[in-house]
C-alpha atoms as one frame of an Amber mdcrd trajectory, in Angstrom:
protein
 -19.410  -3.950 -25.552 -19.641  -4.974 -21.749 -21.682  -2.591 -19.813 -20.879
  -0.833 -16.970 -23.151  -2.857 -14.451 -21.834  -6.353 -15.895 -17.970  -5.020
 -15.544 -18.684  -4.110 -12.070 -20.377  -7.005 -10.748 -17.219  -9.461 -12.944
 -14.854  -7.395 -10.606 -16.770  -8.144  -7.419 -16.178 -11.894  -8.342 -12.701
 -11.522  -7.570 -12.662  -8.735  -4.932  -9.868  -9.444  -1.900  -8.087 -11.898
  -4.042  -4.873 -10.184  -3.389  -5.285 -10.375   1.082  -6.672 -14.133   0.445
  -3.452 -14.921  -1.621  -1.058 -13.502   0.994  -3.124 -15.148   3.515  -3.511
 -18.510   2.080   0.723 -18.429   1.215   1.146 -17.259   5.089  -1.065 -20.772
   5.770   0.650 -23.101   3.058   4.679 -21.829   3.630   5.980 -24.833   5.639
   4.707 -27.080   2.465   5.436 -25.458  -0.353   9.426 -25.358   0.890   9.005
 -28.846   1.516   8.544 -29.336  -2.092  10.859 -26.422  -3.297  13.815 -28.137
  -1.525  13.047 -31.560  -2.429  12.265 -31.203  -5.909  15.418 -28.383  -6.758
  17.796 -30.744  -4.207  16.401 -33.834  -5.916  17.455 -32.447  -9.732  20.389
 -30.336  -9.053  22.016 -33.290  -6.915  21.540 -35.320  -9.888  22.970 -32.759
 -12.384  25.646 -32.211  -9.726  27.121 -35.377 -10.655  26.319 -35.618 -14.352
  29.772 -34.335 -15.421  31.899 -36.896 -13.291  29.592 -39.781 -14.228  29.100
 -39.232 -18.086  32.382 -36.875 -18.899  33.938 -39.189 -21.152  32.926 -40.542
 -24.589  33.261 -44.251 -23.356  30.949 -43.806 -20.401  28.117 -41.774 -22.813
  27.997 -44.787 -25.199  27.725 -47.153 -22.358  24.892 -45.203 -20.876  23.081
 -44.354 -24.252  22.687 -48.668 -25.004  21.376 -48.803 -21.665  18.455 -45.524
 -22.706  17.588 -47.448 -25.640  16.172 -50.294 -24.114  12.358 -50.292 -23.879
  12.469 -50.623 -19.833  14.408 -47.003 -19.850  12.046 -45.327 -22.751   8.771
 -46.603 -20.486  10.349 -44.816 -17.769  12.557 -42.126 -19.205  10.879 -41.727
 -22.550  12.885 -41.682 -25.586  16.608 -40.820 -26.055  16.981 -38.581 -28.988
  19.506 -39.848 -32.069  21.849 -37.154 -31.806  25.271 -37.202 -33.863  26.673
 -36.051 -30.391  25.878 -36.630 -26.929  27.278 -34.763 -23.635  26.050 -34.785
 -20.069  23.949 -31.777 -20.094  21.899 -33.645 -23.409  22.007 -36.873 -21.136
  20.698 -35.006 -18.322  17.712 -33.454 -20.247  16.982 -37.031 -21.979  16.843
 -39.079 -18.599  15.779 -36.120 -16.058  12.847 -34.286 -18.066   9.948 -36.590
 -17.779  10.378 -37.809 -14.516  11.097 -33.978 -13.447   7.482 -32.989 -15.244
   5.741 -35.760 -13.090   7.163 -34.911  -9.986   6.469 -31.381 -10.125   2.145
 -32.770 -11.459   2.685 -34.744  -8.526   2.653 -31.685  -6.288   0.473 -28.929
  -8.192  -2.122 -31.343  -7.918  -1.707 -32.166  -4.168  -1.889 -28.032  -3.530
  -4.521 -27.471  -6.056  -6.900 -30.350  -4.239  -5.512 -29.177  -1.039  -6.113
 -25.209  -1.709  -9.703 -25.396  -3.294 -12.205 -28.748  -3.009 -10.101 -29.416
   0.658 -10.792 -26.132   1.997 -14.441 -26.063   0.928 -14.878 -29.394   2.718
 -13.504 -28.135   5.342 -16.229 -25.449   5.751 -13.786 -22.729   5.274 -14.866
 -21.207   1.920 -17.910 -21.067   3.230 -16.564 -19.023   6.191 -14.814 -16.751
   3.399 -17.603 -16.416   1.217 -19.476 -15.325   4.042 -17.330 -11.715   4.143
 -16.541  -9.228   1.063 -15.026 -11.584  -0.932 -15.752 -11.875  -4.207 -17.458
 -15.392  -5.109 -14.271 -15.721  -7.688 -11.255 -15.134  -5.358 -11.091 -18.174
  -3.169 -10.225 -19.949  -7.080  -8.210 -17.444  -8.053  -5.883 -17.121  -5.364
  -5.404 -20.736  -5.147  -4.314 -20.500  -8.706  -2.044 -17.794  -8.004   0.110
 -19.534  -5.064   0.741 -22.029  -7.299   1.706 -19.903 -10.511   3.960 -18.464
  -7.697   5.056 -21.577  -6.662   6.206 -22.235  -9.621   7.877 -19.266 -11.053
   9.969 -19.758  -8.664  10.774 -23.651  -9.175  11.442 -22.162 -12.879  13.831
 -19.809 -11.526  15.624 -22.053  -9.180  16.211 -24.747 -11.586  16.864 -22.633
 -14.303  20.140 -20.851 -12.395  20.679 -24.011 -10.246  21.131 -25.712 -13.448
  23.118 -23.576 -14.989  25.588 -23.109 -12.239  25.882 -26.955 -12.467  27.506
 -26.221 -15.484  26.769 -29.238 -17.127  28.500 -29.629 -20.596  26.740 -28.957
 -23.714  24.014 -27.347 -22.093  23.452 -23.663 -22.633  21.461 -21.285 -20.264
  18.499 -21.679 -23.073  18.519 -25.316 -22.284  18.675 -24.627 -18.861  15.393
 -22.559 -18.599  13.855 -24.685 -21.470  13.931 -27.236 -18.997  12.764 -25.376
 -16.221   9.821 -23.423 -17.989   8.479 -26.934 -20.239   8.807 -29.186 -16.576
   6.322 -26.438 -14.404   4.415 -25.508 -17.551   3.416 -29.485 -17.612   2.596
 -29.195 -14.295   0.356 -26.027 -14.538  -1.571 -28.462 -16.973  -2.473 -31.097
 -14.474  -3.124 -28.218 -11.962  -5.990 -27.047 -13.531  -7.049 -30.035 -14.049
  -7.263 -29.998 -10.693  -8.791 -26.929 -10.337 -11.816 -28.229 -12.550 -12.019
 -31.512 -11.069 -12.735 -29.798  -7.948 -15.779 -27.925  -9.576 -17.330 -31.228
 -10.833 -17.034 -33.373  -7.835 -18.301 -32.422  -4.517 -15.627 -34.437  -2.510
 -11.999 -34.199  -2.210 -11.554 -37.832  -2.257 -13.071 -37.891  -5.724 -10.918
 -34.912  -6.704  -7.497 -36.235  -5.525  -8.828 -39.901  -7.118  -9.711 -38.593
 -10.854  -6.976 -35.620 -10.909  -3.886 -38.622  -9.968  -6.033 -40.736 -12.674
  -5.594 -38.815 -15.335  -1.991 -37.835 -14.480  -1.613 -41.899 -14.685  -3.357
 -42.633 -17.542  -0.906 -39.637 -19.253   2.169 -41.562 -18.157   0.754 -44.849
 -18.678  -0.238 -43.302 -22.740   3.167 -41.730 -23.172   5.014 -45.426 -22.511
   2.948 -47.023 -24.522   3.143 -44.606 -27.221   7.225 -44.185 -26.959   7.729
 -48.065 -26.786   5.198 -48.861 -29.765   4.530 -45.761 -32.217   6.439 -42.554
 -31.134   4.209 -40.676 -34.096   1.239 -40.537 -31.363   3.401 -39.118 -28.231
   2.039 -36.269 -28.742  -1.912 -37.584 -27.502  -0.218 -37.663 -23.965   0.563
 -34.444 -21.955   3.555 -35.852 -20.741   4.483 -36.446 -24.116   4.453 -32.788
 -25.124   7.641 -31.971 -22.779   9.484 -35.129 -24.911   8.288 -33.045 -28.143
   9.652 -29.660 -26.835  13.360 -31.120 -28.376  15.409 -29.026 -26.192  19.091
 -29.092 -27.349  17.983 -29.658 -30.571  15.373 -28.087 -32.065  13.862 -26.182
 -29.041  10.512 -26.368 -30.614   8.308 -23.596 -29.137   4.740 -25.048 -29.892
   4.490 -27.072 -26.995   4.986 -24.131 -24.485   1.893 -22.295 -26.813   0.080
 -25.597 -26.475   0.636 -26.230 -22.684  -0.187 -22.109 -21.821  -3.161 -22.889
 -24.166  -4.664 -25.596 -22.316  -3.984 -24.099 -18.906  -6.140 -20.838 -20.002
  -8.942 -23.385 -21.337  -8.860 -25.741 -18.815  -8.989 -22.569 -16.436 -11.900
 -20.882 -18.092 -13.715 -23.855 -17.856 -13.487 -24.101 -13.927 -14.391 -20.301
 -13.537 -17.620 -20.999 -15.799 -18.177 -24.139 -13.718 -17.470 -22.219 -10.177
 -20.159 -19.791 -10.997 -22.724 -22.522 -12.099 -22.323 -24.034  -9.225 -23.643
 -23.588  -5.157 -20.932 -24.025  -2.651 -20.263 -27.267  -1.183 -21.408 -28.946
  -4.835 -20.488 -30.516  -7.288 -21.715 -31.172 -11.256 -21.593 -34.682 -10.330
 -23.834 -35.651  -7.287 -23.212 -38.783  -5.230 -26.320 -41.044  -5.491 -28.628
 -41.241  -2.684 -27.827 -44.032  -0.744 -30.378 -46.842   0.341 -32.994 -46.085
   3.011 -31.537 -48.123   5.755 -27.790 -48.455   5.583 -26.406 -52.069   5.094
 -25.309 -54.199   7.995 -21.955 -53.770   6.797 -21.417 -50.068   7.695 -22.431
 -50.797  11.415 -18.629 -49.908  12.326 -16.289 -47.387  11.870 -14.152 -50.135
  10.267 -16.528 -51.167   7.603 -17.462 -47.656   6.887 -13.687 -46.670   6.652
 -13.082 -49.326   3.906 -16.470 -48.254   2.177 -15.129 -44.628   2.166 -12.096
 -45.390   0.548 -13.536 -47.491  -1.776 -13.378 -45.674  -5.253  -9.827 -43.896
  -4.246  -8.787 -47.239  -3.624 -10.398 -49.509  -6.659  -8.549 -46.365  -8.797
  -5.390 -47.145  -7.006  -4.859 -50.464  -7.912  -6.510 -50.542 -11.705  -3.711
 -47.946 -11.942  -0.922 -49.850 -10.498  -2.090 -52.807 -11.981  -2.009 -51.430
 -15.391   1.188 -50.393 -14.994   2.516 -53.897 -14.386   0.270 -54.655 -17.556
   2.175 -52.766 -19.374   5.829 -53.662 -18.370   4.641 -57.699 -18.980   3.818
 -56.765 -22.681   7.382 -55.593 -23.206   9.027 -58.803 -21.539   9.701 -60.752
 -25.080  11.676 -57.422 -26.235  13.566 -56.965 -22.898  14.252 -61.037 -23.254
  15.535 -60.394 -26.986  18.155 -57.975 -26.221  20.880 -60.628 -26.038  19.552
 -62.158 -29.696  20.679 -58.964 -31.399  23.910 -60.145 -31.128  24.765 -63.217
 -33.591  27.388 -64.239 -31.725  25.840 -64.546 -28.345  23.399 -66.474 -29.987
  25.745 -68.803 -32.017  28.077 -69.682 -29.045  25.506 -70.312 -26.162  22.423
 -72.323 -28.210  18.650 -71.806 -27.839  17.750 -72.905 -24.894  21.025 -71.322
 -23.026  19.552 -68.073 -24.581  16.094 -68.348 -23.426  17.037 -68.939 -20.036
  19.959 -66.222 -20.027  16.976 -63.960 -21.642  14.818 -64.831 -18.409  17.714
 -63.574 -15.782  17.743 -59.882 -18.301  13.738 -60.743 -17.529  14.347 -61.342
 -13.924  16.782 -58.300 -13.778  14.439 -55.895 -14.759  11.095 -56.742 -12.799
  13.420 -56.292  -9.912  14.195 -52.531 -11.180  10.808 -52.051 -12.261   9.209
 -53.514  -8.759  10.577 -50.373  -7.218   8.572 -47.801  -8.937   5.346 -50.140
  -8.064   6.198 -50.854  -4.639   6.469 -46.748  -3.966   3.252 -46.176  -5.973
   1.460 -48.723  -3.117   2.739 -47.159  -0.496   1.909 -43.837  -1.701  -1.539
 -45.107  -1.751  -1.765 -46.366   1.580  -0.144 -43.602   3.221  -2.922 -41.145
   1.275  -5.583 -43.479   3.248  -3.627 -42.968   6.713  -3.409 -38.998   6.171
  -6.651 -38.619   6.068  -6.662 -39.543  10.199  -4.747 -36.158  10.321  -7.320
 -33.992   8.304 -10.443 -35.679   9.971  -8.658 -34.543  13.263  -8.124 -31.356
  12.180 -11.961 -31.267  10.471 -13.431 -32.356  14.356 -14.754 -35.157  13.001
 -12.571 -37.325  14.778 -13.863 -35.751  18.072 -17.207 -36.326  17.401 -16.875
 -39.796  16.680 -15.128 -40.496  19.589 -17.359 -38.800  21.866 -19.902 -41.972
  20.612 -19.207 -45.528  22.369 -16.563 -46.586  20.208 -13.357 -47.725  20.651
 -10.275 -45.651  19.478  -8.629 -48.586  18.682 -11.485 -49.638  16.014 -11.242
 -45.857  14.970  -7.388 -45.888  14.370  -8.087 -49.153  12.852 -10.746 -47.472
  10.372  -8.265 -45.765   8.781  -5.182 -48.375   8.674  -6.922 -51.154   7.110
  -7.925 -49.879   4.031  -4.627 -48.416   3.675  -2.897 -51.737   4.071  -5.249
 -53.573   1.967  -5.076 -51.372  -0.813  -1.290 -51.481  -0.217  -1.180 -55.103
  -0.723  -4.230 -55.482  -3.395  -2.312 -52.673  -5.577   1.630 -53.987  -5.523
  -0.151 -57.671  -5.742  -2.006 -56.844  -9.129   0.757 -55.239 -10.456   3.423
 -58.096  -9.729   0.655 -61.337 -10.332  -0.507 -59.335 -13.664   2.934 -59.682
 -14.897   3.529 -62.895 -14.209   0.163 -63.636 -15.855   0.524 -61.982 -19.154
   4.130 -61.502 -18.989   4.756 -65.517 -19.144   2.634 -65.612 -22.493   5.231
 -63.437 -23.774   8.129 -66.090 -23.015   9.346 -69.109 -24.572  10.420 -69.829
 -21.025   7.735 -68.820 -18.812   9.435 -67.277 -15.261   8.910 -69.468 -12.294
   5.609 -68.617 -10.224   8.128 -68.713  -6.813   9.840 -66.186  -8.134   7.136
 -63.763  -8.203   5.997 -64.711  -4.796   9.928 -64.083  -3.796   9.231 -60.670
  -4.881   5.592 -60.152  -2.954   6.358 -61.296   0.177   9.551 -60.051   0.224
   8.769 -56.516  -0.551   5.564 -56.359   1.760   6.962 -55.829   4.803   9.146
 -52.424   3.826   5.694 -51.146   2.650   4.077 -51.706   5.918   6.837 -50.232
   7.719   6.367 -46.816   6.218   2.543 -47.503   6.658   3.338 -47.954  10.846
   5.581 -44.863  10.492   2.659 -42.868   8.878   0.525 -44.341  12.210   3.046
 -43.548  14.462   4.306 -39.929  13.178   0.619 -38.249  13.224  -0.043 -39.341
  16.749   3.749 -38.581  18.059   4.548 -36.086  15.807   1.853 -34.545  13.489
   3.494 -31.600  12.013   5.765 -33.187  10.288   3.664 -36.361   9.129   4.019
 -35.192   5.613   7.623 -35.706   5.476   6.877 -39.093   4.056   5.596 -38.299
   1.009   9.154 -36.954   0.576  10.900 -39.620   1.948   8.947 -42.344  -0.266
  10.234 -39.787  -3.112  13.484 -40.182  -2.387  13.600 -43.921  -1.796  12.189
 -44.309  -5.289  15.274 -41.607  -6.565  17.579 -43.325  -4.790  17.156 -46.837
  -5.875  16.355 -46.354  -9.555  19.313 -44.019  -9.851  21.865 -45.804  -7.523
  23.628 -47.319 -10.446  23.284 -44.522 -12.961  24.574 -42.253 -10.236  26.991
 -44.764  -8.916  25.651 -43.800  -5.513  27.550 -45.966  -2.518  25.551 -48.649
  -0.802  24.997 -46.647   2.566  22.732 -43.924   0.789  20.646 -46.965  -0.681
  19.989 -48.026   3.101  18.519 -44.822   4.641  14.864 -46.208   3.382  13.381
 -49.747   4.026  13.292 -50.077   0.210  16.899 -50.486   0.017  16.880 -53.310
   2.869  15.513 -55.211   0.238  17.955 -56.621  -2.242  18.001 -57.733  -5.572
  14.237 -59.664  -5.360  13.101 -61.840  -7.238  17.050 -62.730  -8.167  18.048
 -63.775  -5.066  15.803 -65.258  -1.907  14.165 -63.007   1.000  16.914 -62.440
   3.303  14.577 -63.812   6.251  16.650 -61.736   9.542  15.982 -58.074   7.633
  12.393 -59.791   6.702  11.381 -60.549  10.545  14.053 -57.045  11.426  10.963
 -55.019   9.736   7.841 -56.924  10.782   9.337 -55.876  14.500   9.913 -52.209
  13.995   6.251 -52.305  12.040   4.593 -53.852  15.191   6.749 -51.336  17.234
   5.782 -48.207  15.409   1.805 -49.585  15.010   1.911 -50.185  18.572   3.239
 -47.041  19.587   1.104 -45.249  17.336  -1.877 -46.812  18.897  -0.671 -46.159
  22.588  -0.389 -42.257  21.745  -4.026 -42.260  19.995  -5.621 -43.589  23.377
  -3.851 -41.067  25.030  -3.949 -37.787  22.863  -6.856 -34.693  23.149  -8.269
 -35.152  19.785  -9.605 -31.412  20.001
């Protein structure tokens, strides 16, 4: 039995976590509808058109050949064998993973953003500092984002069903809704204890997206190879829920399971710990720095080192893992004796390169996103430094604001380059010794250099929108999101050509099949150098305070 005393002083832990919730939602409004709107607009526009795209028996078997093959399981996971298929089961099979991540994608951002951010900040500290209870600041960040999403549940659930899709029932419908954010939840407090162990928020962000790779990377793997051990990856569990058809109820106990453990085990960890601290220390550094960190550039790049060597391991392993499946993607065309018969072995091989060819230009997509995301998570942290006052400081000292600005765009590009680079050379590496025909090495640098300059350009807007415009810098995080949506889905959704234009990524077209269309090439390398320059002219200029 607990005893008085001891029930009092648990209570004081999480006294004023009600005011520090409203407070911190107050704060955090602008972004959480940013994600709302994307994420339900993103799904329901999809669903929208479900019913017109896969009404018809003809168009479902056409689309369930193309499911089968191991490029959509890696990316979709796999397609159950149902006697019958209608949109609404289509929907679930091609929608639900991708949904899940999405929706990680942001709890994690808001958990880093709402706990180890704010204590680097100083601002816990601040908190702590008043009667609040040494609990709440934790708490309360966990609440806004059970809040946050409820009510993604709630709008996906009814936007879903008003969508009417056929074949899937309301249960379905919030199935979806409840197994997606539940998923989520998991990788937020994840979050939540990353942020105990780690004293920096660049380690947090850099483990927390680590592990939410190395679940996605395990789930592929696991659905292309041996779909008996999906179940090891988180991800996996929302493929094991079988809504539609069997609506199996022990993942949601498993996933509300590990949220209360991992939970628990960031409370116990918050009150082990001293503010501003972490489990894991950084190691002291050397006595006299190295001649290397004399600049703010050198230092930048040193900063960002681990975020950035965890970057492009990721991305690289992701490429990795596409070359191993390049012999089954080339084999499609020898399931069919004829094809074989009529065209000859070598014919094959090389008509089994173009399938090849066909989908490292799908898959380059996803990759090409990834980099940018990373670079552009390099370049935001201009913004927070800015709002820390640590930018102010700096530039108070004899250095150049161009070398500062610079600080901060360099690692971004090289990581950029370093992580779509791995990820396209690694295939053509491993992915030849899967051939009979290895791929041309031109083709591969087709792809590189031809892709590179649409990356940069959202790297110059990044530069350009937090000097010209810095409340909505974040905006591109969305807009990377929907280039990636819009491109992988443009044939699925039978979207028309001017939607795949609104982002650089759809300038682009059809590399490594065709060559780099060298007026759009040199048409982005001058708005990058316009943007970057721009950006530049309004840092010289601005009142960092």
């Amino acid at each position: 039995m607990i005893r008085p005393e001891r029930r009092i002083k648990m209570g004081n832990n999480f006294a004023q976590t009600k005011r520090l919730t409203i407070v911190n939602l107050r704060r955090d409004w602008l972004s959480l509808l940013i994600w709302t709107t994307s994420i339900i607009g993103v799904s329901l526009l999809a669903a929208f058109k479900f019913n017109d795209l896969y009404g018809s028996n003809s168009s479902i078997k056409t689309i369930l050949k193309t499911l089968k093959q191991p490029a959509m399981i890696s990316l979709f996971g796999r397609t159950p064998n149902l006697t019958s298929f209608q949109s609404g089961d289509l929907f679930i099979s091609e929608m639900l993973v991708l949904t899940g991540v999405f929706i990680s994608i942001a709890d994690i951002i808001l958990a880093v953003r709402t706990t180890r951010s704010q204590e680097d900040k100083g601002v816990i500290e601040i908190i702590r500092g008043t009667a609040v209870g040494r609990l709440s600041p934790l708490l309360s960040a966990f609440i806004e984002i059970l809040i946050f999403n409820l009510l993604l549940i709630i709008l996906l659930a009814v936007g879903l069903e008003a969508c009417g899709l056929y074949g899937m029932t309301a249960t379905m419908c919030w199935l979806f809704a409840i197994e997606t954010n539940l998923l989520a939840l998991v990788f937020a407090g994840l979050a939540f204890l990353m942020a105990q162990i780690f004293d920096n928020s660049r380690d947090v962000n850099a483990v927390s997206f680590l592990f939410l790779g190395i679940a996605y990377l395990s789930r592929m793997i696991t659905d292309i190879s041996k779909a008996s051990l999906t179940w090891l990856s988180p991800i996996g569990w929302v493929e094991l829920g079988k809504i539609g058809y069997g609506n199996d109820l022990k993942v949601v106990w498993l996933m509300l399971l590990s949220i209360l453990i991992l939970l628990f085990l960031a409370i116990i960890f918050a009150l082990k710990r001293d503010i501003n601290s972490g489990f894991l220390h950084i190691r002291s550094g050397r006595k006299n720095a190295s001649p290397l960190l004399r600049g703010p550039i050198s230092l930048g790049i040193r900063l960002e080192r681990n975020l950035g060597i965890v970057w492009i391991i990721a991305i690289a392993s992701l490429g990795i893992m596409y070359a191993s499946i390049f012999s089954d993607v080339s084999d499609i065309l020898k399931s069919n004796p004829n094809v074989a018969q009529v065209l000859g072995t070598n014919q094959l091989s090389q008509l089994g390169n173009k399938i090849v060819l066909q989908f490292i230009s799908m898959i380059s997509i996803f990759m090409l996103v990834l980099s940018t995301v990373a670079g552009l998570q390099m370049i935001f942290r201009l913004k927070k430094d800015i709002d820390n006052g640590l930018e102010e400081m700096i530039a108070s000292k004899p250095i150049s604001r161009f070398r500062l600005l610079t600080s901060y765009l360099l690692p971004a590009i090289i990581v950029t380059i370093c992580s779509f680079g791995s990820s396209i050379y690694s295939m053509m590496l491993l992915g030849n010794l899967e051939l009979k025909v290895p791929i041309e090495s031109i083709k591969f640098n087709t792809l590189f250099f031809g892709s590179l300059p649409s990356a940069m350009l959202f790297l110059s807007l990044a530069v350009f929108l937090i000097n010209c415009f810095p409340k909505i810098y974040s905006i591109l995080y969305v807009y990377a999101g929907l280039s990636f949506v819009v491109l992988y889905f443009k044939n699925m959704l039978k979207l028309p050509i001017w939607v795949t234009r609104i982002t650089p990524f759809g300038w682009i077209k059809d590399l490594p099949l065709k060559d780099i269309n060298w007026e759009i090439w040199y048409f982005e390398v001058l708005l990058v150098l316009i943007f970057t320059f721009i950006g530049y002219f309004e840092f010289q200029r601005r009142d960092l305070s």
